[in-house]
Amino acid sequence: MRRTKLHRVAVAALVLLGSWAMAGATPAGAATPAAAPSASPGLLQAMQRDLGLSPQQAEARLAAERTATAVEPKARAAAGSAFGGSWFDSESGRLTVAVTSDASDSTLRAVRTAGAEVRTVQHSARQLDTAKARLDSTTAPQGVSGWRVDPKANTLVVDVVGAARSDNDVQRFLSKARAAGPVTVRTVSAAPQTFAAGTVGGDPYYTGNVRCSIGFSVYGGFVTAGHCAQVGAGVSGWDGSYIGNFQGSSFPDNDYAWVSVGSGWWTVPVVLGWGTVPDQLVRGSAVAPVGASICRSGSTTHWHCGTVLARNETVNYSQGAVHELTKTSVCAEPGDSGGSFISGDQAQGVTSGGWGNCSSGGETWFQPVNEILNRYGLTLHTA
């Protein structure tokens, strides 16, 4: 089936949704309903393909991740200043919270009572975040692809491209990193890059000679990646008709933008499956923990799934560093930039960049959607 036909099918589906979706809209960040709807067969198939799960295992994992997402803020508050980070453990199906060794017995009990497992660590999340902030204030050489706090390892992880490991500038940066706090150096095979692409007919939107993907609908438009265009740039849809303009855009430092919607276009609370999986309803933007499953929709490679590897990572693109990105094991390719990252029915962020492809694998980062909403005062369109 040709791509154009797939888009027409998807848009037809949105017309049917549009008549009732507005009535059920709720503010951004609304809690997941207690009786969460079953995941669509297409989403379960994508998780089965990319995570090696059966449909039953995928259903069980999504349910466990919903619970972990709800537990995390309570457990964090219970840990207080002893909080060392958190992650979802796919084997136990529970949230694990790191707590510093000086925490009192009452603090440990409070974290367990909140519903989390406890692991004792040396460094608090505040200490590790402070070390990362010191690195964020420096300029990294191209051989350094990024850095982040790894709560499970209780250290700051710096990724270095293998071919540049012995470079003098890279070694100087690593010296600064070690002076800032506990550091683990990880060798990666390639540097990250953004996933914009040249114009291809029938894709979600394009501006100039760049093609990108729609992220999530907000009231008045949609959010996407900042590297796709600057403020004022005109946007056309899959059929070549005018949609609107970039009203806000930031890249590098950040990688987010929002586009106004008009001229007969409208917004609906769905993530497109592009004929590969059924369209997914968006019901909120609760943040999935590290270790949770996550899926991505993009105009080039459609649906792919993986897991959340890290949050608040600084990624060093050739155009400059971008901060506070979330790292995933999901693959992506040029043209997927700006597309949707979703966990269950909760919006997570818009595709920024990565390395690799969907044939041999790779890693991809996204800009968290809640940061975009807060930056521009937008409200996520939810079902």
Coordinates of C-alpha atoms in Angstrom, one line a residue:
M1 CA 0.0 0.0 0.0
R2 CA 1.4 3.4 -0.9
R3 CA 2.2 5.9 1.9
T4 CA -0.3 8.5 0.6
K5 CA -3.1 6.0 0.9
L6 CA -2.0 5.1 4.5
H7 CA -2.2 8.8 5.4
R8 CA -5.7 9.1 3.9
V9 CA -6.8 6.1 6.0
A10 CA -5.3 7.7 9.1
V11 CA -6.9 11.1 8.5
A12 CA -10.3 9.4 7.9
A13 CA -9.9 7.7 11.3
L14 CA -9.2 11.1 12.9
V15 CA -12.4 12.6 11.5
L16 CA -14.4 9.8 13.3
L17 CA -12.5 10.5 16.5
G18 CA -12.8 14.3 16.3
S19 CA -16.6 14.3 16.8
W20 CA -16.3 13.0 20.4
A21 CA -12.7 13.5 21.5
M22 CA -13.2 17.2 22.4
A23 CA -16.0 16.4 24.8
G24 CA -13.8 14.1 26.8
A25 CA -10.7 16.4 26.9
T26 CA -8.9 16.8 30.3
P27 CA -6.0 19.1 31.3
A28 CA -2.4 18.0 30.7
G29 CA -1.0 15.6 33.2
A30 CA -4.4 14.2 34.2
A31 CA -4.0 10.9 36.1
T32 CA -4.4 7.6 34.3
P33 CA -8.0 6.3 34.9
A34 CA -8.1 3.6 37.6
A35 CA -9.6 1.1 35.2
A36 CA -7.1 1.7 32.4
P37 CA -8.3 0.4 29.0
S38 CA -6.7 -2.6 27.5
A39 CA -3.8 -1.8 25.1
S40 CA -4.6 -2.1 21.4
P41 CA -3.5 -5.3 19.6
G42 CA -1.1 -3.2 17.5
L43 CA 0.7 -1.8 20.5
L44 CA 1.0 -5.2 22.0
Q45 CA 2.4 -6.6 18.7
A46 CA 5.0 -3.8 18.5
M47 CA 6.1 -4.6 22.1
Q48 CA 6.2 -8.3 21.3
R49 CA 8.4 -7.6 18.3
D50 CA 10.8 -5.1 19.9
L51 CA 10.9 -6.3 23.5
G52 CA 10.5 -10.1 22.9
L53 CA 7.3 -10.3 24.9
S54 CA 4.1 -12.3 24.4
P55 CA 0.9 -10.3 24.3
Q56 CA 0.1 -11.5 27.9
Q57 CA 3.5 -10.4 29.1
A58 CA 3.1 -7.0 27.4
E59 CA -0.3 -6.5 29.0
A60 CA 1.2 -7.4 32.4
R61 CA 4.2 -5.1 31.9
L62 CA 2.0 -2.1 31.0
A63 CA -0.1 -2.7 34.1
A64 CA 3.0 -2.9 36.3
E65 CA 4.5 0.3 34.7
R66 CA 1.2 2.2 35.4
T67 CA 1.6 1.2 39.0
A68 CA 5.3 2.2 39.2
T69 CA 4.5 5.6 37.6
A70 CA 1.9 6.3 40.3
V71 CA 4.2 5.1 43.1
E72 CA 7.3 7.1 42.0
P73 CA 6.3 10.6 43.3
K74 CA 5.1 9.1 46.6
A75 CA 8.3 7.1 47.1
R76 CA 10.4 10.1 46.2
A77 CA 8.7 12.3 48.7
A78 CA 9.1 9.6 51.4
A79 CA 12.8 9.3 50.7
G80 CA 13.3 13.1 51.1
S81 CA 17.0 14.2 51.0
A82 CA 18.1 10.6 51.0
F83 CA 16.6 10.0 47.5
G84 CA 19.1 8.6 45.1
G85 CA 17.0 8.1 42.0
S86 CA 14.5 5.4 40.8
W87 CA 13.9 2.9 38.0
F88 CA 11.4 0.3 36.9
D89 CA 12.7 -3.3 37.3
S90 CA 11.2 -5.4 34.5
E91 CA 12.1 -8.6 36.3
S92 CA 10.3 -7.9 39.5
G93 CA 7.7 -5.6 37.9
R94 CA 8.2 -3.0 40.6
L95 CA 9.7 0.4 41.1
T96 CA 13.1 0.5 42.8
V97 CA 14.1 3.6 44.7
A98 CA 17.8 4.3 45.7
V99 CA 18.2 5.7 49.2
T100 CA 21.5 6.9 50.7
S101 CA 23.1 4.8 53.4
D102 CA 22.6 7.4 56.1
A103 CA 18.8 7.2 55.7
S104 CA 16.9 6.4 58.9
D105 CA 14.9 3.2 59.4
S106 CA 11.7 5.2 59.4
T107 CA 12.6 6.6 55.9
L108 CA 13.2 3.1 54.5
R109 CA 9.9 2.0 55.9
A110 CA 8.1 5.0 54.4
V111 CA 9.6 4.3 51.0
R112 CA 8.5 0.6 51.1
T113 CA 5.1 1.6 52.4
A114 CA 4.7 3.8 49.3
G115 CA 5.1 0.7 47.2
A116 CA 8.7 0.7 46.1
E117 CA 11.6 -1.6 46.7
V118 CA 14.7 -0.1 48.3
R119 CA 18.4 -0.1 47.3
T120 CA 21.1 1.6 49.4
V121 CA 23.6 3.8 47.6
Q122 CA 26.4 6.1 48.4
H123 CA 25.4 9.3 46.5
S124 CA 22.1 11.2 46.6
A125 CA 20.3 12.3 43.5
R126 CA 21.0 15.9 44.5
Q127 CA 24.8 15.2 44.6
L128 CA 24.7 13.5 41.2
D129 CA 22.6 16.2 39.6
T130 CA 25.0 18.8 40.9
A131 CA 27.9 17.0 39.3
K132 CA 26.0 16.9 36.0
A133 CA 25.1 20.6 36.2
R134 CA 28.9 21.3 36.5
L135 CA 29.4 19.5 33.2
D136 CA 26.5 21.2 31.6
S137 CA 28.2 24.5 32.1
T138 CA 31.2 23.4 30.0
T139 CA 31.5 22.9 26.2
A140 CA 32.2 19.3 25.2
P141 CA 34.3 18.2 22.2
Q142 CA 32.6 16.3 19.4
G143 CA 34.1 13.0 20.6
V144 CA 31.9 13.2 23.7
S145 CA 28.4 12.2 22.7
G146 CA 26.6 12.9 26.0
W147 CA 26.4 12.5 29.7
R148 CA 23.7 11.7 32.3
V149 CA 23.0 10.5 35.8
D150 CA 22.5 6.7 36.0
P151 CA 20.5 6.1 39.3
K152 CA 21.0 2.3 39.1
A153 CA 24.8 2.6 38.9
N154 CA 24.7 5.6 41.3
T155 CA 27.2 7.5 39.1
L156 CA 27.5 10.1 36.3
V157 CA 27.9 8.3 32.9
V158 CA 29.8 10.0 30.1
D159 CA 29.5 8.5 26.6
V160 CA 32.6 8.8 24.4
V161 CA 32.8 7.7 20.7
G162 CA 35.3 4.9 20.6
A163 CA 37.4 6.4 17.8
A164 CA 37.9 9.6 19.8
R165 CA 38.6 8.0 23.2
S166 CA 42.3 9.0 23.1
D167 CA 41.7 12.6 21.8
N168 CA 43.3 15.2 24.0
D169 CA 40.2 17.3 24.2
V170 CA 38.1 14.3 25.2
Q171 CA 40.6 13.4 27.9
R172 CA 40.5 17.0 29.3
F173 CA 36.7 16.8 29.4
L174 CA 36.8 13.5 31.2
S175 CA 39.2 15.0 33.7
K176 CA 36.7 17.8 34.4
A177 CA 34.0 15.2 34.7
R178 CA 35.9 13.1 37.3
A179 CA 36.6 16.3 39.3
A180 CA 32.9 17.1 39.3
G181 CA 31.8 13.7 40.9
P182 CA 31.7 9.9 40.5
V183 CA 32.0 9.1 36.8
T184 CA 31.8 6.0 34.6
V185 CA 33.0 6.3 31.0
R186 CA 31.0 4.4 28.4
T187 CA 32.3 3.8 24.9
V188 CA 29.7 4.1 22.1
S189 CA 30.1 3.3 18.4
A190 CA 28.7 6.5 16.9
A191 CA 27.8 10.1 17.6
P192 CA 24.2 11.2 17.9
Q193 CA 22.5 13.1 15.1
T194 CA 19.1 14.6 14.6
F195 CA 16.5 12.8 12.5
A196 CA 15.2 15.4 10.1
A197 CA 15.0 14.6 6.4
G198 CA 14.4 16.0 2.9
T199 CA 10.8 16.5 1.6
V200 CA 8.9 13.3 0.8
G201 CA 5.3 13.5 -0.4
G202 CA 2.7 12.0 1.8
D203 CA 4.5 12.5 5.1
P204 CA 3.0 14.2 8.1
Y205 CA 4.5 17.7 7.7
Y206 CA 7.2 19.6 6.0
T207 CA 8.8 23.0 6.1
G208 CA 11.1 24.1 3.3
N209 CA 13.1 21.1 2.3
V210 CA 12.9 19.4 5.7
R211 CA 10.5 16.7 6.7
C212 CA 9.7 15.9 10.3
S213 CA 6.9 14.2 12.3
I214 CA 4.1 15.5 14.4
G215 CA 4.6 14.9 18.1
F216 CA 1.4 15.5 20.2
S217 CA -1.7 17.6 19.7
V218 CA -2.1 20.6 22.0
Y219 CA -5.0 23.0 22.0
G220 CA -4.2 25.3 19.2
G221 CA -1.6 23.2 17.4
F222 CA 1.0 20.5 18.0
V223 CA 4.4 20.0 19.5
T224 CA 7.5 18.8 17.7
A225 CA 11.3 19.1 17.6
G226 CA 13.0 22.5 17.6
H227 CA 15.7 21.5 15.1
C228 CA 13.0 21.1 12.4
A229 CA 12.5 24.8 11.8
Q230 CA 12.8 28.3 13.4
V231 CA 10.0 30.6 14.6
G232 CA 7.9 31.9 11.7
A233 CA 8.5 29.0 9.3
G234 CA 5.4 27.8 7.4
V235 CA 4.3 24.2 7.7
S236 CA 2.4 22.1 5.2
G237 CA 0.7 18.8 5.9
W238 CA 0.9 15.3 4.3
D239 CA -1.3 16.5 1.4
G240 CA 0.7 19.7 0.8
S241 CA -1.9 22.0 2.2
Y242 CA -1.0 24.8 4.6
I243 CA -1.3 23.9 8.3
G244 CA 0.2 26.9 10.2
N245 CA 3.5 28.3 11.5
F246 CA 6.2 27.6 14.1
Q247 CA 5.2 29.8 17.0
G248 CA 8.1 28.8 19.2
S249 CA 11.3 26.9 18.6
S250 CA 14.5 26.2 20.6
F251 CA 17.6 24.3 19.4
P252 CA 20.3 23.6 20.5
D253 CA 20.2 23.9 24.4
N254 CA 16.7 22.5 24.0
D255 CA 15.0 20.6 21.1
Y256 CA 11.4 21.6 21.2
A257 CA 8.9 23.6 19.2
W258 CA 5.2 24.1 18.7
V259 CA 3.2 24.8 15.6
S260 CA -0.1 26.5 15.2
V261 CA -2.9 24.7 13.5
G262 CA -5.6 26.3 11.3
S263 CA -6.8 26.5 7.7
G264 CA -9.2 23.5 8.1
W265 CA -6.8 21.4 10.2
W266 CA -7.7 20.5 13.8
T267 CA -6.2 18.6 16.7
V268 CA -7.2 15.2 18.2
P269 CA -5.7 13.3 21.1
V270 CA -4.2 10.4 19.2
V271 CA -0.8 9.1 18.0
L272 CA -0.9 7.7 14.5
G273 CA -0.1 4.1 13.7
W274 CA 0.3 4.8 10.0
G275 CA -1.4 1.6 9.1
T276 CA 1.1 -0.4 11.0
V277 CA -0.8 -0.4 14.4
P278 CA -4.1 1.2 15.3
D279 CA -4.1 4.8 16.4
Q280 CA -3.3 5.3 20.1
L281 CA -5.4 7.5 22.3
V282 CA -3.5 10.0 24.5
R283 CA -4.9 10.2 28.1
G284 CA -2.2 12.2 29.9
S285 CA 1.5 12.8 30.3
A286 CA 2.6 11.0 33.5
V287 CA 6.3 10.4 33.3
A288 CA 7.4 6.8 32.8
P289 CA 10.3 5.7 35.1
V290 CA 13.7 4.5 33.8
G291 CA 13.3 0.9 32.8
A292 CA 9.7 1.2 31.6
S293 CA 8.7 0.2 28.1
I294 CA 8.1 3.0 25.6
C295 CA 7.0 3.2 21.9
R296 CA 7.7 5.7 19.2
S297 CA 5.6 6.8 16.1
G298 CA 7.4 8.5 13.3
S299 CA 6.7 9.2 9.6
T300 CA 9.7 7.1 8.3
T301 CA 9.8 4.0 10.4
H302 CA 6.3 4.0 12.0
W303 CA 6.0 2.1 15.3
H304 CA 8.9 0.8 17.3
C305 CA 9.3 0.0 21.0
G306 CA 12.0 -0.3 23.5
T307 CA 12.8 0.9 27.1
V308 CA 13.6 4.1 28.9
L309 CA 17.4 4.0 29.5
A310 CA 18.0 7.4 31.2
R311 CA 16.5 10.7 32.0
N312 CA 18.0 14.2 32.1
E313 CA 20.8 13.4 29.7
T314 CA 22.9 16.0 28.0
V315 CA 23.4 15.1 24.3
N316 CA 26.3 16.7 22.4
Y317 CA 25.1 17.1 18.8
S318 CA 27.3 18.7 16.1
Q319 CA 25.1 21.8 16.3
G320 CA 25.6 22.1 20.1
A321 CA 24.6 20.4 23.4
V322 CA 20.9 19.7 24.2
H323 CA 20.0 19.3 27.9
E324 CA 17.4 17.3 29.8
L325 CA 16.7 14.7 27.1
T326 CA 15.4 11.2 27.9
K327 CA 17.4 8.2 26.4
T328 CA 15.7 5.1 25.0
S329 CA 16.6 1.9 23.2
V330 CA 14.1 2.6 20.5
C331 CA 15.4 3.0 16.9
A332 CA 14.7 5.9 14.6
E333 CA 15.7 7.2 11.2
P334 CA 15.7 10.5 9.3
G335 CA 12.2 12.0 9.1
D336 CA 11.2 10.6 12.5
S337 CA 12.3 13.8 14.2
G338 CA 9.6 15.4 16.3
G339 CA 7.5 12.3 16.4
S340 CA 5.7 10.8 19.4
F341 CA 7.1 8.9 22.3
I342 CA 4.3 7.2 24.3
S343 CA 4.2 4.8 27.2
G344 CA 0.9 3.0 27.4
D345 CA -1.5 5.9 26.9
Q346 CA 0.7 8.6 28.5
A347 CA 2.6 11.1 26.2
Q348 CA 6.3 11.2 27.0
G349 CA 8.1 13.4 24.5
V350 CA 9.1 14.2 20.9
T351 CA 11.9 12.6 19.0
S352 CA 15.1 14.6 19.0
G353 CA 17.9 12.4 17.6
G354 CA 20.1 9.3 18.1
W355 CA 22.4 6.9 16.4
G356 CA 21.8 3.8 14.3
N357 CA 18.7 2.8 12.4
C358 CA 15.8 0.4 12.5
S359 CA 17.6 -2.4 10.6
S360 CA 20.7 -2.8 12.8
G361 CA 19.4 -1.1 15.9
G362 CA 20.4 2.1 17.8
E363 CA 19.4 4.5 20.6
T364 CA 17.2 7.6 20.4
W365 CA 16.6 10.6 22.7
F366 CA 13.4 12.6 23.2
Q367 CA 12.6 16.0 24.6
P368 CA 10.1 15.5 27.5
V369 CA 6.6 16.7 26.5
N370 CA 5.8 18.3 29.9
E371 CA 8.8 20.6 29.6
I372 CA 7.4 21.8 26.2
L373 CA 4.0 22.3 27.6
N374 CA 5.3 24.3 30.6
R375 CA 7.7 26.4 28.5
Y376 CA 5.0 27.6 26.1
G377 CA 1.9 27.5 28.4
L378 CA 0.3 24.8 26.2
T379 CA -2.3 22.2 27.2
L380 CA -2.0 18.7 26.0
H381 CA -5.1 17.5 24.0
T382 CA -6.2 14.3 25.9
A383 CA -9.0 11.8 25.5

